[in-house]
Short mmCIF file of C-alpha atoms in Angstrom, two decimals:
data_model
loop_
_atom_site.label_atom_id
_atom_site.label_comp_id
_atom_site.label_asym_id
_atom_site.label_seq_id
_atom_site.Cartn_x
_atom_site.Cartn_y
_atom_site.Cartn_z
CA MET A 197 16.47 21.33 -16.01
CA SER A 198 16.58 19.80 -12.66
CA PRO A 199 13.43 18.20 -11.17
CA THR A 200 11.09 19.80 -8.92
CA ARG A 201 11.80 18.50 -5.09
CA ILE A 202 8.94 17.82 -2.65
CA LEU A 203 10.12 17.17 1.16
CA LEU A 204 7.30 14.79 2.67
CA LEU A 205 7.51 14.86 6.34
CA THR A 206 5.35 11.93 8.03
CA ASN A 207 5.69 9.71 10.85
CA ARG A 208 6.90 7.00 8.67
CA ASP A 209 9.37 5.26 11.05
CA SER A 210 6.80 4.91 13.76
CA ASP A 211 6.03 1.44 14.93
CA ASN A 212 2.33 2.34 14.44
CA VAL A 213 1.69 0.62 11.34
CA GLY A 214 -1.18 3.09 10.91
CA ASP A 215 1.30 5.89 10.54
CA GLN A 216 3.21 4.13 7.56
CA ILE A 217 -0.23 3.74 5.88
CA ILE A 218 -0.53 7.36 6.12
CA GLU A 219 2.85 7.81 4.60
CA ALA A 220 2.24 5.44 1.72
CA THR A 221 -1.26 7.04 0.95
CA VAL A 222 0.20 10.63 1.35
CA LEU A 223 2.92 9.72 -1.18
CA SER A 224 0.35 8.07 -3.67
CA ILE A 225 -1.81 11.16 -3.34
CA ILE A 226 1.12 13.67 -4.16
CA LYS A 227 2.12 11.40 -7.18
CA GLY A 228 -1.27 11.57 -8.32
CA VAL A 229 -1.64 15.34 -7.95
CA MET A 230 1.57 15.88 -9.88
CA LYS A 231 0.34 13.45 -12.74
CA ASN A 232 -3.08 15.31 -12.51
CA LEU A 233 -1.17 18.88 -13.05
CA GLY A 234 0.85 17.21 -16.00
CA PHE A 235 4.09 16.49 -14.42
CA GLY A 236 5.98 13.68 -15.78
CA THR A 237 7.58 11.09 -13.48
CA ASP A 238 11.13 12.71 -14.38
CA ASP A 239 9.94 16.21 -13.50
CA PHE A 240 9.79 15.71 -9.83
CA VAL A 241 11.44 13.85 -6.93
CA ILE A 242 9.84 12.95 -3.48
CA SER A 243 12.18 12.94 -0.56
CA SER A 244 10.00 11.11 2.18
CA ARG A 245 11.54 11.70 5.56
CA ALA A 246 10.54 11.56 9.29
CA ALA A 247 8.44 14.58 10.25
CA GLY A 248 10.97 14.45 13.37
CA ILE A 249 13.58 15.68 10.92
CA ILE A 250 14.76 18.05 13.76
CA SER A 251 16.74 15.48 16.24
CA ARG A 252 15.91 15.20 19.67
CA ARG A 253 19.63 15.62 20.52
CA TYR A 254 19.50 19.22 18.89
CA MET A 255 16.30 20.07 20.86
CA ALA A 256 18.40 19.01 24.07
CA THR A 257 21.72 20.56 23.21
CA LYS A 258 20.74 23.19 20.62
CA ASP A 259 24.11 22.19 18.91
CA PRO A 260 23.87 23.85 15.62
CA GLU A 261 26.22 20.93 13.86
CA LEU A 262 23.00 18.81 14.75
CA LEU A 263 21.01 20.85 12.13
CA THR A 264 23.08 20.12 9.06
CA ALA A 265 21.07 17.18 8.12
CA ALA A 266 17.74 19.14 8.47
CA ARG A 267 19.41 22.06 6.69
CA ASP A 268 20.58 20.08 3.63
CA GLU A 269 17.13 18.68 3.26
CA ILE A 270 15.01 21.63 3.50
CA SER A 271 17.46 24.27 1.51
CA LYS A 272 17.07 21.88 -1.50
CA ALA A 273 13.15 21.52 -1.37
CA ASP A 274 10.91 23.65 -3.63
CA LEU A 275 8.15 22.58 -1.21
CA ILE A 276 7.53 20.96 2.24
CA ILE A 277 4.45 18.86 2.98
CA PHE A 278 3.81 17.65 6.38
CA GLY A 279 1.49 14.72 5.79
CA GLY A 280 -1.03 13.31 8.51
CA ALA A 281 1.02 13.49 11.71
CA PRO A 282 0.22 14.85 14.75
CA LEU A 283 2.59 18.10 14.58
CA PHE A 284 0.75 20.19 17.23
CA ASN A 285 0.88 17.94 19.86
CA TYR A 286 2.04 19.48 23.12
CA ALA A 287 -0.17 18.31 25.86
CA TYR A 288 2.30 15.11 26.91
CA GLN A 289 4.65 15.24 23.93
CA ASN A 290 7.24 17.77 22.64
CA PHE A 291 6.47 17.46 18.83
CA TYR A 292 5.24 20.91 18.38
CA ARG A 293 9.17 22.52 19.38
CA ARG A 294 10.33 20.15 16.48
CA THR A 295 7.55 21.54 14.04
CA ILE A 296 8.58 25.10 15.06
CA VAL A 297 12.29 24.58 14.19
CA THR A 298 11.30 23.14 10.89
CA LEU A 299 9.24 26.17 10.02
CA GLU A 300 12.01 28.54 10.92
CA LEU A 301 14.41 26.75 8.79
CA ALA A 302 11.76 26.52 5.94
CA GLN A 303 11.36 30.38 6.42
CA GLU A 304 15.19 30.84 6.36
CA TYR A 305 15.48 29.32 3.08
CA GLY A 306 12.13 30.55 1.61
CA VAL A 307 10.57 26.88 0.97
CA PRO A 308 6.87 27.03 1.08
CA VAL A 309 5.00 24.55 3.63
CA ILE A 310 1.69 22.73 3.43
CA PHE A 311 0.33 20.86 6.37
CA SER A 312 -2.12 18.16 5.11
CA SER A 313 -4.64 16.24 7.37
CA ILE A 314 -2.68 16.89 10.32
CA GLY A 315 -3.56 15.90 14.00
CA VAL A 316 -4.24 18.90 16.07
CA GLU A 317 -4.52 19.29 19.93
CA LYS A 318 -6.72 21.67 21.70
CA PHE A 319 -5.88 25.43 21.11
CA ASP A 320 -5.25 26.98 24.45
CA ALA A 321 -5.03 30.54 24.70
CA THR A 322 -3.37 30.59 28.27
CA ASN A 323 -0.71 27.89 27.37
CA GLU A 324 2.84 29.15 26.45
CA LYS A 325 3.36 25.80 24.12
CA SER A 326 0.06 26.48 22.29
CA GLN A 327 1.26 30.18 21.70
CA ALA A 328 4.54 29.42 20.25
CA LEU A 329 3.15 27.14 18.01
CA LYS A 330 0.60 29.90 16.77
CA LYS A 331 3.25 32.32 16.32
CA ALA A 332 5.22 30.00 14.27
CA LEU A 333 2.14 29.54 11.94
CA GLU A 334 2.27 33.12 11.25
CA LEU A 335 5.40 32.70 9.07
CA PRO A 336 4.85 33.79 5.45
CA VAL A 337 6.14 30.40 4.20
CA VAL A 338 2.95 28.69 5.55
CA ARG A 339 0.62 28.25 2.58
CA GLN A 340 -2.19 25.80 3.74
CA ILE A 341 -3.20 24.00 6.71
CA THR A 342 -5.55 21.06 6.80
CA THR A 343 -6.94 18.97 9.71
CA ARG A 344 -8.46 15.47 10.13
CA ASP A 345 -9.90 16.40 13.47
CA ASP A 346 -10.01 19.66 15.45
CA ILE A 347 -10.94 22.11 13.00
CA GLU A 348 -12.33 24.81 15.54
CA SER A 349 -8.72 24.89 17.44
CA LEU A 350 -6.92 25.02 13.99
CA ARG A 351 -8.96 27.93 13.06
CA LYS A 352 -7.65 29.92 16.29
CA TYR A 353 -4.19 28.79 15.68
CA ALA A 354 -4.58 30.39 12.14
CA GLU A 355 -6.53 33.34 13.40
CA GLY A 356 -4.94 36.75 12.12
CA THR A 357 -3.29 35.05 8.89
CA ASN A 358 -4.51 34.50 5.43
CA VAL A 359 -3.50 30.92 5.67
CA PRO A 360 -6.38 28.87 4.11
CA VAL A 361 -7.57 26.01 6.45
CA ALA A 362 -9.99 23.19 6.32
CA HIS A 363 -11.44 20.03 7.80
CA VAL A 364 -10.63 16.87 5.55
CA ALA A 365 -10.48 13.29 5.55
CA ASP A 366 -7.61 11.30 7.09
CA PRO A 367 -5.25 10.18 4.13
CA ALA A 368 -5.75 6.57 5.32
CA VAL A 369 -9.61 6.39 4.05
CA LEU A 370 -8.02 6.08 0.73
CA ALA A 371 -6.09 3.04 1.98
CA ASP A 372 -8.25 0.68 -0.16
CA ILE A 373 -7.15 2.56 -3.44
CA VAL A 374 -3.56 2.58 -2.63
CA TYR A 375 -3.35 -0.98 -1.32
CA ARG A 376 -5.48 -2.25 -4.01
CA LYS A 377 -4.57 -5.78 -5.06
CA LYS A 378 -2.25 -6.43 -8.07
CA PRO A 379 -4.43 -6.99 -11.16
CA GLU A 380 -4.60 -10.73 -12.21
CA PRO A 381 -2.58 -10.86 -15.71
CA ALA A 382 -4.81 -12.15 -18.54
CA PRO A 383 -4.02 -15.58 -19.29
CA ALA A 384 -1.76 -16.18 -22.34
CA PRO A 385 -3.39 -17.12 -25.59
CA LYS A 386 -2.83 -20.90 -26.56
CA PRO A 387 -0.28 -21.14 -29.39
CA VAL A 388 -1.60 -21.85 -32.71
CA PRO A 389 -0.44 -25.50 -33.56
CA SER A 390 2.18 -25.64 -36.40
CA VAL A 391 1.00 -27.02 -39.70
CA PRO A 392 2.67 -30.77 -39.40
CA VAL A 393 0.70 -30.93 -36.05
CA ARG A 394 -2.76 -29.82 -37.48
CA ALA A 395 -2.15 -32.25 -40.25
CA LYS A 396 -1.43 -35.15 -37.85
CA ARG A 397 -4.43 -34.26 -35.74
CA LYS A 398 -6.69 -34.40 -38.79
CA LEU A 399 -5.36 -37.61 -40.17
CA LYS A 400 -6.06 -39.23 -36.79
CA ARG A 401 -9.70 -37.98 -37.01
CA ILE A 402 -10.08 -39.57 -40.52
CA VAL A 403 -8.87 -42.77 -39.40
CA LYS A 404 -11.04 -43.08 -36.43
CA SER A 405 -14.22 -42.31 -38.38
CA ILE A 406 -13.43 -45.01 -41.05
CA VAL A 407 -12.69 -47.58 -38.31
CA ALA A 408 -15.97 -46.57 -36.48
CA ARG A 409 -18.00 -46.91 -39.78
CA SER A 410 -16.49 -50.18 -40.79
CA ALA A 411 -16.98 -51.72 -37.23
CA GLY A 412 -20.76 -50.62 -37.28
CA SER A 413 -21.59 -52.22 -40.51
CA ASN A 414 -19.93 -55.73 -39.88
CA VAL A 415 -20.54 -56.54 -36.17
CA ALA A 416 -24.02 -57.91 -34.86
CA LYS A 417 -25.47 -56.19 -32.48
CA PRO A 418 -25.65 -57.77 -29.14
CA ALA A 419 -29.22 -58.32 -27.58
CA THR A 420 -30.20 -55.64 -25.39
CA ALA A 421 -30.39 -56.51 -21.65
CA PRO A 422 -32.91 -54.88 -19.16
CA ILE A 423 -31.71 -51.61 -17.80
CA GLN A 424 -30.83 -52.04 -14.40
CA PRO A 425 -31.39 -49.04 -11.87
CA VAL A 426 -28.13 -47.40 -11.04
CA ALA A 427 -27.61 -46.76 -7.52
CA LYS A 428 -27.58 -43.05 -6.33
CA ALA A 429 -24.29 -41.96 -4.65
CA PRO A 430 -24.93 -40.66 -1.30
CA VAL A 431 -25.49 -36.77 -1.22
CA ALA A 432 -22.49 -35.17 0.51
CA ALA A 433 -23.51 -32.81 3.42
CA GLU A 434 -22.99 -29.20 2.63
CA PRO A 435 -19.90 -27.85 4.34
CA LYS A 436 -20.60 -25.41 7.11
CA PRO A 437 -20.27 -21.82 6.45
CA LYS A 438 -17.26 -20.29 8.30
CA PRO A 439 -18.22 -18.17 11.31
CA GLN A 440 -17.90 -14.60 10.95
CA ARG A 441 -14.57 -13.17 12.36
CA ILE A 442 -14.33 -10.14 14.63
CA GLY A 443 -11.14 -8.49 14.92
CA LEU A 444 -10.01 -7.24 18.42
CA VAL A 445 -7.32 -4.56 18.54
CA VAL A 446 -5.71 -4.14 21.86
CA THR A 447 -3.62 -1.36 23.12
CA ARG A 448 -0.94 -0.81 25.70
CA ALA A 449 -1.37 -0.74 29.37
CA GLY A 450 -0.61 2.95 30.11
CA ILE A 451 -2.63 4.66 27.63
CA PHE A 452 -5.66 5.37 29.59
CA ALA A 453 -3.73 6.90 32.70
CA ASP A 454 -1.84 9.21 30.26
CA ASN A 455 -5.30 10.37 29.06
CA ARG A 456 -6.64 10.49 32.69
CA ILE A 457 -9.16 7.52 32.07
CA ASP A 458 -9.62 5.34 35.20
CA PHE A 459 -9.40 1.94 33.64
CA SER A 460 -6.36 -0.33 34.36
CA GLU A 461 -4.42 -2.93 32.61
CA ASP A 462 -6.58 -5.56 34.53
CA ASP A 463 -9.62 -3.81 33.36
CA GLN A 464 -8.51 -3.86 29.68
CA ARG A 465 -7.64 -7.44 30.31
CA ARG A 466 -11.22 -8.29 31.88
CA PHE A 467 -12.83 -6.47 29.08
CA TRP A 468 -11.23 -8.35 26.53
CA LEU A 469 -11.79 -11.79 27.75
CA GLU A 470 -15.63 -10.78 28.51
CA THR A 471 -15.77 -9.80 24.93
CA ILE A 472 -14.36 -12.98 23.69
CA ALA A 473 -16.50 -15.29 25.79
CA LEU A 474 -19.58 -13.35 24.55
CA LEU A 475 -18.57 -13.57 20.91
CA GLU A 476 -18.09 -17.39 21.26
CA GLU A 477 -21.51 -17.84 22.76
CA LYS A 478 -22.84 -16.07 19.82
CA GLY A 479 -21.07 -18.32 17.23
CA TYR A 480 -18.33 -15.56 16.22
CA ASP A 481 -14.66 -16.23 15.36
CA TYR A 482 -12.15 -13.61 16.68
CA ARG A 483 -8.83 -12.47 16.02
CA LEU A 484 -6.59 -10.40 18.42
CA PHE A 485 -3.95 -8.04 17.01
CA THR A 486 -2.42 -4.65 17.34
CA THR A 487 -1.30 -2.00 15.03
CA GLY A 488 2.40 -2.62 15.58
CA HIS A 489 3.34 -0.69 18.77
CA PHE A 490 5.88 -2.77 20.96
CA SER A 491 3.91 -1.71 24.11
CA ASP A 492 0.58 -2.97 22.50
CA GLU A 493 2.19 -6.26 21.73
CA VAL A 494 3.59 -6.81 25.21
CA PHE A 495 -0.07 -6.28 26.52
CA LEU A 496 -1.30 -8.72 23.79
CA ASP A 497 1.40 -11.38 24.62
CA THR A 498 0.72 -11.18 28.54
CA LEU A 499 -3.06 -11.43 27.82
CA ILE A 500 -2.42 -14.66 25.85
CA LYS A 501 0.06 -16.41 28.10
CA SER A 502 -1.91 -15.57 31.41
CA SER A 503 -5.46 -16.33 29.99
CA GLY A 504 -5.11 -19.53 28.03
CA ILE A 505 -6.01 -18.05 24.77
CA PRO A 506 -4.82 -20.10 21.64
CA ALA A 507 -1.96 -18.76 19.91
CA LYS A 508 -3.55 -19.17 16.50
CA LYS A 509 -6.35 -16.63 17.68
CA ALA A 510 -3.66 -13.73 17.55
CA ALA A 511 -1.30 -12.09 15.63
CA VAL A 512 1.17 -11.00 18.45
CA THR A 513 3.51 -8.99 16.02
CA VAL A 514 2.51 -6.66 13.26
CA ASN A 515 5.40 -5.06 11.63
CA SER A 516 4.08 -3.75 8.23
CA PRO A 517 1.16 -2.22 6.57
CA ASP A 518 0.79 -5.49 4.67
CA GLU A 519 0.24 -7.70 7.64
CA LEU A 520 -2.25 -5.19 9.44
CA ILE A 521 -4.31 -4.72 6.12
CA ARG A 522 -4.32 -8.50 5.91
CA GLU A 523 -5.75 -8.98 9.28
CA LEU A 524 -8.33 -6.42 8.60
CA ARG A 525 -9.44 -7.95 5.26
CA GLY A 526 -9.88 -11.31 7.02
CA CYS A 527 -12.49 -9.68 9.53
CA SER A 528 -16.31 -9.11 9.09
CA GLY A 529 -15.97 -6.33 11.59
CA VAL A 530 -13.52 -5.03 14.16
CA ILE A 531 -13.71 -3.50 17.66
CA ALA A 532 -10.41 -1.33 18.02
CA TYR A 533 -8.70 0.94 20.53
CA ARG A 534 -6.24 2.13 17.94
CA LEU A 535 -7.62 4.72 15.48
CA HIS A 536 -6.02 3.79 12.30
CA ALA A 537 -7.38 0.34 12.77
CA SER A 538 -10.55 1.81 12.58
CA ILE A 539 -9.73 4.17 9.86
CA THR A 540 -8.03 1.55 7.72
CA SER A 541 -11.23 -0.93 8.17
CA PHE A 542 -13.43 1.63 7.29
CA ALA A 543 -11.30 2.23 3.76
CA LEU A 544 -11.39 -1.54 3.38
CA GLY A 545 -15.25 -1.51 3.86
CA VAL A 546 -15.22 -3.54 6.93
CA PRO A 547 -17.57 -2.18 9.76
CA SER A 548 -15.79 -1.12 13.05
CA ILE A 549 -16.30 -0.06 16.51
CA GLY A 550 -13.91 2.60 18.01
CA LEU A 551 -13.09 2.46 21.77
CA SER A 552 -12.66 6.13 22.55
CA TRP A 553 -9.81 7.11 24.85
CA ASN A 554 -9.32 10.76 23.32
CA PHE A 555 -11.12 12.95 21.29
CA LYS A 556 -9.58 11.73 17.80
CA VAL A 557 -11.63 8.58 17.97
CA PRO A 558 -15.25 10.18 17.98
CA TYR A 559 -13.94 13.14 15.38
CA PHE A 560 -13.05 10.28 12.80
CA TYR A 561 -16.45 8.51 13.24
CA GLU A 562 -18.45 11.56 13.17
CA SER A 563 -16.69 12.78 10.05
CA VAL A 564 -17.67 9.76 8.25
CA GLY A 565 -21.24 9.80 9.52
CA TYR A 566 -21.02 6.83 11.94
CA GLY A 567 -20.66 8.90 15.21
CA ASP A 568 -22.59 6.08 17.24
CA ARG A 569 -19.94 3.84 16.47
CA ALA A 570 -17.27 5.51 18.74
CA LEU A 571 -18.01 4.24 22.21
CA SER A 572 -16.96 6.12 25.32
CA PRO A 573 -15.22 4.50 28.45
CA GLU A 574 -18.55 4.40 30.29
CA GLU A 575 -19.92 1.95 27.33
CA TRP A 576 -16.63 -0.38 27.50
CA GLN A 577 -18.67 -3.55 28.61
CA ALA A 578 -18.69 -6.67 26.38
CA GLU A 579 -22.61 -6.75 26.09
CA LYS A 580 -22.62 -3.13 24.84
CA VAL A 581 -19.64 -3.54 22.39
CA VAL A 582 -20.80 -6.70 20.92
CA THR A 583 -24.30 -5.32 20.31
CA ALA A 584 -22.78 -2.18 18.62
CA ILE A 585 -20.60 -4.36 16.30
CA GLU A 586 -23.34 -6.67 15.39
CA ARG A 587 -25.42 -3.48 14.43
CA ALA A 588 -22.54 -1.83 12.63
CA MET A 589 -22.16 -5.13 10.68
CA LYS A 590 -25.79 -5.50 9.70
CA GLU A 591 -25.94 -1.63 8.88
CA GLY A 592 -22.46 -1.89 6.58
CA ILE A 593 -20.64 1.11 5.29
CA VAL A 594 -21.74 3.94 2.86
CA LYS A 595 -18.97 6.32 1.68
CA ASP A 596 -19.36 9.81 1.16
CA GLU A 597 -16.73 10.11 -1.67
CA GLU A 598 -16.84 13.73 -1.94
CA PHE A 599 -15.67 13.93 1.80
CA LEU A 600 -13.02 10.89 1.43
CA LYS A 601 -11.77 13.08 -1.80
CA SER A 602 -11.40 16.21 0.23
CA VAL A 603 -7.82 15.36 1.22
CA TYR A 604 -6.76 15.04 -2.48
CA ASN A 605 -8.49 18.08 -3.42
CA THR A 606 -7.05 20.35 -0.74
CA LEU A 607 -3.67 19.00 -1.49
CA PHE A 608 -3.99 19.39 -5.35
CA ASN A 609 -4.90 23.27 -4.55
CA GLY A 610 -2.22 23.68 -2.04
CA ILE A 611 0.49 22.12 -4.59
CA ARG A 612 -1.10 23.82 -7.78
CA ASP A 613 -0.75 27.13 -6.16
CA VAL A 614 2.96 26.74 -5.12
CA LEU A 615 4.42 24.83 -7.99
CA ALA A 616 1.92 25.38 -10.73
CA PRO A 617 0.19 28.59 -10.40
CA GLY A 618 -2.30 29.23 -13.22
CA ASN A 619 -2.63 25.65 -13.97
CA PRO A 620 -6.14 25.15 -15.73
CA ALA A 621 -6.24 21.37 -14.34
CA THR A 622 -9.09 20.56 -11.95
CA PRO A 623 -8.77 17.47 -9.44
CA TYR A 624 -9.39 13.88 -10.56
CA GLU A 625 -12.99 12.66 -9.99
CA PHE A 626 -13.27 9.88 -7.23
CA SER A 627 -13.73 7.27 -9.69
CA GLU A 628 -10.41 8.66 -11.57
CA LEU A 629 -8.20 8.09 -8.19
CA TRP A 630 -7.99 4.45 -8.89
CA GLU A 631 -5.87 5.21 -11.95
CA GLY A 632 -4.45 8.51 -11.06
CA MET A 633 -2.99 7.42 -7.72
CA PRO A 634 -0.21 4.69 -7.84
CA ARG A 635 -0.48 1.42 -6.05
CA GLN A 636 1.85 0.77 -3.19
CA LEU A 637 3.87 -2.10 -3.55
CA ALA A 638 4.12 -4.67 -0.74
CA THR A 639 6.85 -4.41 1.41
CA GLY A 640 10.00 -6.21 0.49
CA PRO A 641 12.48 -8.46 2.63
CA LYS A 642 14.75 -5.68 3.12
CA GLY A 643 12.22 -2.94 3.75
CA TYR A 644 10.78 -5.60 6.27
CA ARG A 645 14.19 -5.97 8.15
CA ASP A 646 14.68 -2.22 8.39
CA LYS A 647 11.13 -1.97 10.09
CA VAL A 648 11.63 -4.54 12.52
CA ASN A 649 15.40 -3.38 13.41
CA ARG A 650 14.06 0.18 13.96
CA LYS A 651 11.27 -1.15 16.27
CA LEU A 652 13.81 -3.22 18.20
CA ARG A 653 16.17 -0.39 18.63
CA ARG A 654 13.66 1.95 19.83
CA THR A 655 12.32 -0.94 22.17
CA TYR A 656 16.11 -1.28 23.78
CA GLU A 657 16.38 2.32 23.97
CA ASN A 658 13.17 2.22 25.84
CA TYR A 659 14.21 -0.25 28.19
CA GLN A 660 17.40 1.41 28.88
CA LYS A 661 15.58 4.74 29.89
CA LEU A 662 13.34 2.56 32.37
CA TYR A 663 16.31 1.06 33.83
CA ASP A 664 18.36 4.20 34.35
CA LYS A 665 14.97 5.71 35.91
CA ALA A 666 14.71 2.63 38.16
CA GLN A 667 18.59 2.92 39.17
CA SER A 668 18.23 6.57 40.10
CA THR A 669 15.33 6.06 42.40
CA ASP A 670 17.25 3.08 44.27
#
């Protein structure tokens, strides 16, 4: 009997390392669910592909030949899971169109579809794009939709259908489980000495004992000399404790204009420099980094070169989840523009302040009980932000395990209803996820090269587009 095939669609090939963490976490959740349901590792196969399985070229040309690869993947699947991607985005992205075509192909081949913890943009009854998406979600193959942010809009998208919807945690809140450190192997027991070795050691002990007794009985004891005071060695000064490090996660220059926020590249540069100055004044260490977007790295590189920030205070390039998690684990607190730096920090138990440039940032902080840690543009001032991170570090993080597990529970229910209806199993308890969900292995040399090559290719493509645009306006 052939294994059950699950097609997982995420933003796995994004430069944003946060999206790569989501893919790894959703993969681990699915494997945990299948184990929870009694499937062996040979009973199922997960094919992880980019959510944009429908190519841009097809969307531009409608050439049916360009759908061949997507048709092949979808037709072979027993279940399609969209995991944690912003699939409904239509405001200044066209991702929603590719989502619609994917659903139409799934309907053609009769493959059930689950949307798990996806990003949802505002429902707009007057917007043609929003309405086209709503119509596609009425297809019978859609079995479940959960979102990590705008549940009210999701309810409007699903209105008139029987599709179950829910607000759940972002998959990355389980990153501490998925990226747990490899357990140290138990030390090997010392080998038992061989019989000849044991005999030799015993003989040595006997000889030493005889010699000592003989010397003690025949040798006169010398007169005792007065005891001289022993000079005490100077006490070494205790090493100074390392200052707490604050992670500073920058973003690209144009993101604010894209979201209609009056905050320029110079404004962001000034904000970070004033924040760094205040942190140093208060005795903190700091570390600048990004979540991997090339355009974010361009801003950071320029900031360092133009402001004289020491190179050791920054990680200009971040290309893998391992690198981002290492940076976050080295921090006592994090101030971030990028949402998945905040979410992964939360998973790792590192308090953070989110600088809110769109609605998704406050949605996350409110969902985990720390709405006051999302600061609006009016509050992007060094004094306010540093005060906020100090307060967050003092308060720490308390996790609502039931909410964190919501992304697991709903995916468990959705997968069970499609692949194992009637299965009496119940979802793992939160404490059981550490054993039930497999650990993500570190990125190997080949995987790392592939990530960097994809990033460079997209960068060159974007430069070419900018060049062509500049040439056309000359």
